[in-house]
mmCIF file of C-alpha atoms in Angstrom:
data_model
loop_
_atom_site.group_PDB
_atom_site.id
_atom_site.type_symbol
_atom_site.label_atom_id
_atom_site.label_comp_id
_atom_site.label_asym_id
_atom_site.label_seq_id
_atom_site.Cartn_x
_atom_site.Cartn_y
_atom_site.Cartn_z
ATOM 1 C CA MET A 11 4.878 15.704 27.332
ATOM 2 C CA ASN A 12 4.448 12.622 24.928
ATOM 3 C CA GLY A 13 6.160 12.320 21.832
ATOM 4 C CA LYS A 14 4.354 11.991 18.507
ATOM 5 C CA LEU A 15 3.893 9.028 16.088
ATOM 6 C CA TYR A 16 4.860 10.027 12.703
ATOM 7 C CA LEU A 17 3.470 7.955 9.717
ATOM 8 C CA ILE A 18 6.366 7.777 7.286
ATOM 9 C CA PRO A 19 5.782 7.287 3.501
ATOM 10 C CA VAL A 20 8.164 4.812 1.572
ATOM 11 C CA THR A 21 8.879 4.635 -2.185
ATOM 12 C CA LEU A 22 7.062 2.164 -4.143
ATOM 13 C CA GLY A 23 9.938 -0.197 -4.806
ATOM 14 C CA SER A 24 13.172 1.062 -6.329
ATOM 15 C CA THR A 25 11.533 4.613 -7.282
ATOM 16 C CA ASP A 26 13.757 7.633 -7.124
ATOM 17 C CA TYR A 27 12.627 9.161 -3.577
ATOM 18 C CA ASN A 28 13.336 12.524 -4.867
ATOM 19 C CA TYR A 29 10.236 12.218 -7.041
ATOM 20 C CA VAL A 30 7.797 11.207 -4.327
ATOM 21 C CA ILE A 31 8.932 12.137 -1.123
ATOM 22 C CA PRO A 32 8.730 15.873 -0.152
ATOM 23 C CA ALA A 33 11.636 17.582 1.445
ATOM 24 C CA GLY A 34 9.985 18.425 4.539
ATOM 25 C CA VAL A 35 9.261 14.824 5.026
ATOM 26 C CA LEU A 36 12.810 13.908 4.471
ATOM 27 C CA GLU A 37 13.812 16.593 7.237
ATOM 28 C CA ILE A 38 11.463 14.976 9.720
ATOM 29 C CA ILE A 39 12.559 11.482 8.989
ATOM 30 C CA GLY A 40 16.376 12.564 9.613
ATOM 31 C CA SER A 41 15.404 14.008 12.912
ATOM 32 C CA LEU A 42 14.059 10.544 14.240
ATOM 33 C CA ARG A 43 15.744 7.925 16.064
ATOM 34 C CA VAL A 44 13.097 5.372 16.920
ATOM 35 C CA PHE A 45 11.282 3.347 14.309
ATOM 36 C CA ILE A 46 8.365 0.738 13.922
ATOM 37 C CA VAL A 47 8.869 -1.151 10.834
ATOM 38 C CA GLU A 48 7.664 -4.227 9.074
ATOM 39 C CA ASP A 49 11.455 -5.388 8.299
ATOM 40 C CA ILE A 50 14.419 -4.020 9.899
ATOM 41 C CA ARG A 51 16.691 -4.564 6.939
ATOM 42 C CA SER A 52 14.510 -3.005 4.345
ATOM 43 C CA ALA A 53 14.002 -0.065 6.903
ATOM 44 C CA ARG A 54 17.541 0.447 7.286
ATOM 45 C CA ARG A 55 17.945 0.448 3.466
ATOM 46 C CA TYR A 56 15.393 3.068 3.254
ATOM 47 C CA LEU A 57 16.742 5.295 5.743
ATOM 48 C CA ARG A 58 20.424 5.177 4.259
ATOM 49 C CA LEU A 59 18.919 5.663 0.876
ATOM 50 C CA THR A 60 17.286 9.139 1.800
ATOM 51 C CA ASP A 61 20.476 9.954 3.641
ATOM 52 C CA PRO A 62 23.759 8.098 3.142
ATOM 53 C CA LEU A 63 24.904 9.528 6.409
ATOM 54 C CA PHE A 64 21.808 8.558 8.443
ATOM 55 C CA PRO A 65 22.972 7.480 11.997
ATOM 56 C CA ILE A 66 21.432 3.812 11.865
ATOM 57 C CA ASP A 67 23.644 2.578 14.678
ATOM 58 C CA ASP A 68 21.914 5.309 17.049
ATOM 59 C CA CYS A 69 18.572 4.032 16.222
ATOM 60 C CA GLU A 70 16.220 1.694 17.834
ATOM 61 C CA PHE A 71 13.905 -0.510 15.585
ATOM 62 C CA MET A 72 10.720 -2.411 16.556
ATOM 63 C CA ILE A 73 9.084 -4.971 14.461
ATOM 64 C CA LEU A 74 5.323 -4.712 13.658
ATOM 65 C CA ASN A 75 4.004 -6.950 10.851
ATOM 66 C CA LYS A 76 0.947 -9.376 10.565
ATOM 67 C CA HIS A 77 2.786 -11.951 13.024
ATOM 68 C CA THR A 78 2.898 -9.567 15.748
ATOM 69 C CA PRO A 79 0.988 -10.338 18.851
ATOM 70 C CA PRO A 80 -1.625 -7.593 19.777
ATOM 71 C CA ALA A 81 -0.197 -7.672 23.346
ATOM 72 C CA ASP A 82 3.142 -6.573 21.917
ATOM 73 C CA ILE A 83 1.734 -3.360 20.422
ATOM 74 C CA GLU A 84 1.027 -1.510 23.496
ATOM 75 C CA ASP A 85 4.804 -1.825 24.249
ATOM 76 C CA MET A 86 5.966 -0.180 21.067
ATOM 77 C CA PHE A 87 4.710 3.165 22.744
ATOM 78 C CA SER A 88 7.343 3.207 25.400
ATOM 79 C CA TYR A 89 9.450 6.019 23.782
ATOM 80 C CA ILE A 90 6.378 8.077 22.911
ATOM 81 C CA ARG A 91 5.497 7.918 26.672
ATOM 82 C CA LYS A 92 9.038 9.212 27.505
ATOM 83 C CA GLY A 93 8.529 12.086 25.147
ATOM 84 C CA GLU A 94 10.633 10.787 22.035
ATOM 85 C CA ASP A 95 8.951 10.985 18.613
ATOM 86 C CA THR A 96 8.422 7.591 16.695
ATOM 87 C CA GLY A 97 8.276 6.833 13.207
ATOM 88 C CA LEU A 98 6.263 3.996 11.593
ATOM 89 C CA LEU A 99 7.239 2.788 8.242
ATOM 90 C CA SER A 100 5.377 0.392 5.597
ATOM 91 C CA GLU A 101 7.192 -1.650 3.398
ATOM 92 C CA ALA A 102 6.001 0.300 0.458
ATOM 93 C CA GLY A 103 3.531 3.284 0.202
ATOM 94 C CA LEU A 104 1.567 4.794 3.106
ATOM 95 C CA PRO A 105 1.443 3.269 6.831
ATOM 96 C CA GLY A 106 -2.007 2.173 7.852
ATOM 97 C CA VAL A 107 -3.373 1.590 4.245
ATOM 98 C CA ALA A 108 -3.568 -1.888 3.257
ATOM 99 C CA ASP A 109 -0.890 -2.422 5.925
ATOM 100 C CA PRO A 110 -0.783 -3.819 9.651
ATOM 101 C CA GLY A 111 0.371 -0.246 10.977
ATOM 102 C CA SER A 112 -3.376 0.624 11.379
ATOM 103 C CA ASP A 113 -3.729 -1.252 14.562
ATOM 104 C CA LEU A 114 -0.810 0.712 16.012
ATOM 105 C CA VAL A 115 -2.343 4.009 14.934
ATOM 106 C CA ARG A 116 -5.789 3.051 16.456
ATOM 107 C CA ILE A 117 -4.089 2.409 19.876
ATOM 108 C CA ALA A 118 -2.299 5.583 19.545
ATOM 109 C CA HIS A 119 -5.467 7.309 19.307
ATOM 110 C CA GLU A 120 -7.067 5.466 22.296
ATOM 111 C CA ASN A 121 -4.257 6.918 24.401
ATOM 112 C CA ARG A 122 -4.514 10.368 22.790
ATOM 113 C CA TYR A 123 -1.014 10.458 21.449
ATOM 114 C CA ARG A 124 -0.793 12.659 18.429
ATOM 115 C CA VAL A 125 -0.519 11.018 15.138
ATOM 116 C CA VAL A 126 1.094 12.838 12.274
ATOM 117 C CA PRO A 127 0.492 11.560 8.782
ATOM 118 C CA LEU A 128 3.309 12.642 6.298
ATOM 119 C CA SER A 129 2.695 13.001 2.460
ATOM 120 C CA GLY A 130 4.061 10.282 0.015
ATOM 121 C CA PRO A 131 3.132 7.703 -2.389
ATOM 122 C CA SER A 132 0.089 5.141 -2.264
ATOM 123 C CA SER A 133 -0.428 2.804 -5.166
ATOM 124 C CA ILE A 134 -4.015 2.502 -4.306
ATOM 125 C CA PHE A 135 -4.722 6.265 -4.812
ATOM 126 C CA LEU A 136 -2.328 6.774 -7.549
ATOM 127 C CA ALA A 137 -4.148 4.193 -9.564
ATOM 128 C CA LEU A 138 -7.481 5.790 -8.811
ATOM 129 C CA MET A 139 -6.273 9.097 -9.936
ATOM 130 C CA ALA A 140 -5.115 7.959 -13.049
ATOM 131 C CA SER A 141 -7.899 5.595 -13.852
ATOM 132 C CA GLY A 142 -10.346 7.916 -15.042
ATOM 133 C CA LEU A 143 -13.114 6.005 -12.895
ATOM 134 C CA ASN A 144 -15.173 7.468 -10.091
ATOM 135 C CA GLY A 145 -12.964 9.260 -7.528
ATOM 136 C CA GLN A 146 -16.070 10.539 -5.518
ATOM 137 C CA ASN A 147 -17.449 7.143 -4.563
ATOM 138 C CA PHE A 148 -15.067 4.234 -4.354
ATOM 139 C CA ALA A 149 -14.190 1.008 -2.084
ATOM 140 C CA PHE A 150 -10.912 -0.611 -1.437
ATOM 141 C CA ASN A 151 -11.385 -4.672 -1.207
ATOM 142 C CA GLY A 152 -7.946 -5.651 -0.223
ATOM 143 C CA TYR A 153 -7.562 -9.346 -1.737
ATOM 144 C CA LEU A 154 -10.101 -11.210 -3.428
ATOM 145 C CA PRO A 155 -10.434 -14.985 -2.607
ATOM 146 C CA VAL A 156 -7.715 -17.248 -3.783
ATOM 147 C CA ASP A 157 -9.727 -20.018 -4.956
ATOM 148 C CA ARG A 158 -11.115 -19.369 -8.296
ATOM 149 C CA PRO A 159 -14.960 -20.077 -7.839
ATOM 150 C CA GLY A 160 -14.845 -17.750 -4.932
ATOM 151 C CA ARG A 161 -12.734 -15.240 -7.047
ATOM 152 C CA VAL A 162 -15.127 -15.333 -9.832
ATOM 153 C CA ARG A 163 -18.067 -14.789 -7.479
ATOM 154 C CA GLU A 164 -16.342 -11.717 -5.907
ATOM 155 C CA ILE A 165 -15.507 -10.149 -9.339
ATOM 156 C CA LYS A 166 -19.276 -10.417 -10.281
ATOM 157 C CA ARG A 167 -20.255 -8.906 -7.054
ATOM 158 C CA LEU A 168 -17.891 -5.974 -7.335
ATOM 159 C CA GLU A 169 -18.949 -5.320 -10.950
ATOM 160 C CA SER A 170 -22.399 -5.318 -9.773
ATOM 161 C CA LEU A 171 -21.631 -2.603 -7.194
ATOM 162 C CA ALA A 172 -19.226 -0.804 -9.805
ATOM 163 C CA ARG A 173 -22.381 -0.507 -12.190
ATOM 164 C CA LYS A 174 -24.216 1.511 -9.482
ATOM 165 C CA GLY A 175 -21.475 3.908 -9.586
ATOM 166 C CA GLN A 176 -18.837 2.990 -6.948
ATOM 167 C CA SER A 177 -15.112 2.150 -8.263
ATOM 168 C CA GLN A 178 -14.012 -1.076 -6.743
ATOM 169 C CA ILE A 179 -10.466 -1.240 -6.028
ATOM 170 C CA PHE A 180 -8.434 -4.432 -5.029
ATOM 171 C CA MET A 181 -5.170 -5.876 -5.312
ATOM 172 C CA GLU A 182 -3.396 -9.393 -5.786
ATOM 173 C CA THR A 183 -0.206 -11.156 -4.826
ATOM 174 C CA PRO A 184 1.940 -10.328 -7.744
ATOM 175 C CA TYR A 185 2.743 -13.883 -9.006
ATOM 176 C CA ARG A 186 -0.973 -14.437 -9.177
ATOM 177 C CA ASN A 187 -1.765 -11.207 -11.289
ATOM 178 C CA MET A 188 -2.116 -13.045 -14.686
ATOM 179 C CA LYS A 189 -4.571 -15.343 -13.130
ATOM 180 C CA MET A 190 -6.615 -12.351 -11.583
ATOM 181 C CA LEU A 191 -6.461 -10.332 -15.059
ATOM 182 C CA HIS A 192 -7.679 -13.749 -17.035
ATOM 183 C CA ASP A 193 -10.648 -13.950 -14.440
ATOM 184 C CA LEU A 194 -11.505 -10.394 -14.641
ATOM 185 C CA THR A 195 -11.588 -9.981 -18.336
ATOM 186 C CA TYR A 196 -13.397 -13.130 -19.092
ATOM 187 C CA ASN A 197 -15.865 -12.900 -16.268
ATOM 188 C CA MET A 198 -16.785 -9.295 -16.489
ATOM 189 C CA SER A 199 -19.499 -7.808 -18.984
ATOM 190 C CA ASP A 200 -17.698 -6.833 -22.097
ATOM 191 C CA ASP A 201 -18.714 -3.191 -21.490
ATOM 192 C CA SER A 202 -17.617 -3.005 -17.879
ATOM 193 C CA LEU A 203 -14.531 -0.810 -17.380
ATOM 194 C CA LEU A 204 -11.209 -2.243 -15.901
ATOM 195 C CA CYS A 205 -8.306 -0.242 -14.907
ATOM 196 C CA VAL A 206 -4.927 -2.180 -14.436
ATOM 197 C CA ALA A 207 -2.104 -0.104 -12.988
ATOM 198 C CA SER A 208 1.095 -2.252 -12.341
ATOM 199 C CA ASN A 209 4.561 -0.979 -11.199
ATOM 200 C CA ILE A 210 3.419 2.505 -10.468
ATOM 201 C CA SER A 211 6.143 5.113 -10.734
ATOM 202 C CA HIS A 212 8.676 2.641 -12.000
ATOM 203 C CA PRO A 213 10.143 3.026 -15.740
ATOM 204 C CA ASP A 214 7.969 0.195 -16.930
ATOM 205 C CA GLU A 215 4.858 1.633 -15.264
ATOM 206 C CA LEU A 216 1.457 0.444 -16.856
ATOM 207 C CA ILE A 217 -1.760 2.208 -16.244
ATOM 208 C CA MET A 218 -4.697 1.686 -18.637
ATOM 209 C CA THR A 219 -8.428 1.790 -18.357
ATOM 210 C CA MET A 220 -10.515 -0.064 -21.081
ATOM 211 C CA PRO A 221 -13.742 -2.178 -21.386
ATOM 212 C CA ALA A 222 -13.306 -5.893 -20.719
ATOM 213 C CA TYR A 223 -13.766 -6.808 -24.023
ATOM 214 C CA GLU A 224 -10.979 -4.573 -25.285
ATOM 215 C CA TRP A 225 -8.722 -5.967 -22.975
ATOM 216 C CA LYS A 226 -9.541 -9.492 -24.484
ATOM 217 C CA ARG A 227 -9.130 -8.205 -27.805
ATOM 218 C CA ARG A 228 -5.688 -6.529 -27.542
ATOM 219 C CA GLY A 229 -4.175 -9.409 -25.388
ATOM 220 C CA LEU A 230 -3.272 -9.221 -21.684
ATOM 221 C CA PRO A 231 -0.223 -7.396 -20.800
ATOM 222 C CA ASP A 232 2.516 -9.282 -18.865
ATOM 223 C CA ILE A 233 2.135 -8.135 -15.312
ATOM 224 C CA ASN A 234 3.485 -11.311 -13.720
ATOM 225 C CA LYS A 235 5.427 -10.579 -10.573
ATOM 226 C CA LYS A 236 4.767 -6.895 -10.884
ATOM 227 C CA PRO A 237 2.927 -5.005 -8.075
ATOM 228 C CA ALA A 238 -0.399 -4.095 -9.316
ATOM 229 C CA ILE A 239 -3.827 -2.450 -8.484
ATOM 230 C CA PHE A 240 -7.215 -3.310 -10.282
ATOM 231 C CA ILE A 241 -10.210 -1.029 -10.327
ATOM 232 C CA ILE A 242 -13.630 -2.022 -11.781
ATOM 233 C CA GLY A 243 -15.696 0.994 -12.837
#
């Protein structure tokens, strides 16, 4: 019998895992000895965080990130084919959501291996929950263009979709957050709603939804180098 592929949630940065990772999930993590991870060092650190006595040296780690050749992914199922359960970890949040792990999960389904998603934090959905914007109809757009003209065009396109009732969710590389926030507030219509959610689940968490004109009137918050989610509604 084949093993299972467990999709393991990871805390959003330095968040206390007790607040966001269910006890049953911790029990499953503690039973696994094979892991597919983006970075071995951070994965080891997370496993030791959830259990200081976790037997790291007894574990097998395989790296899956944006640089992994597609041909190498199939080999990552070798333990599952032997009947051993395997865990997939993202760097933060949920595997397969804005994460390279989705390719692995798709191949698992193609081979009829059982995929088991485990409950945990997702900055995307936590931001949507707290935004007050449409949670019945929404789209996640990943990253917007880096060049400013392309970014502004995309902002206007997403704003047009949002005005038809579909919340538009996206993210940015943390060190470009302030440029993104400036371009949003100065290129959206004054009455369009914008939610900014940064450092979710951290002590300095900021989640706020206001019209674009209100963001400009109050002054832009300093979210430089802080993980953030943006939602136009």
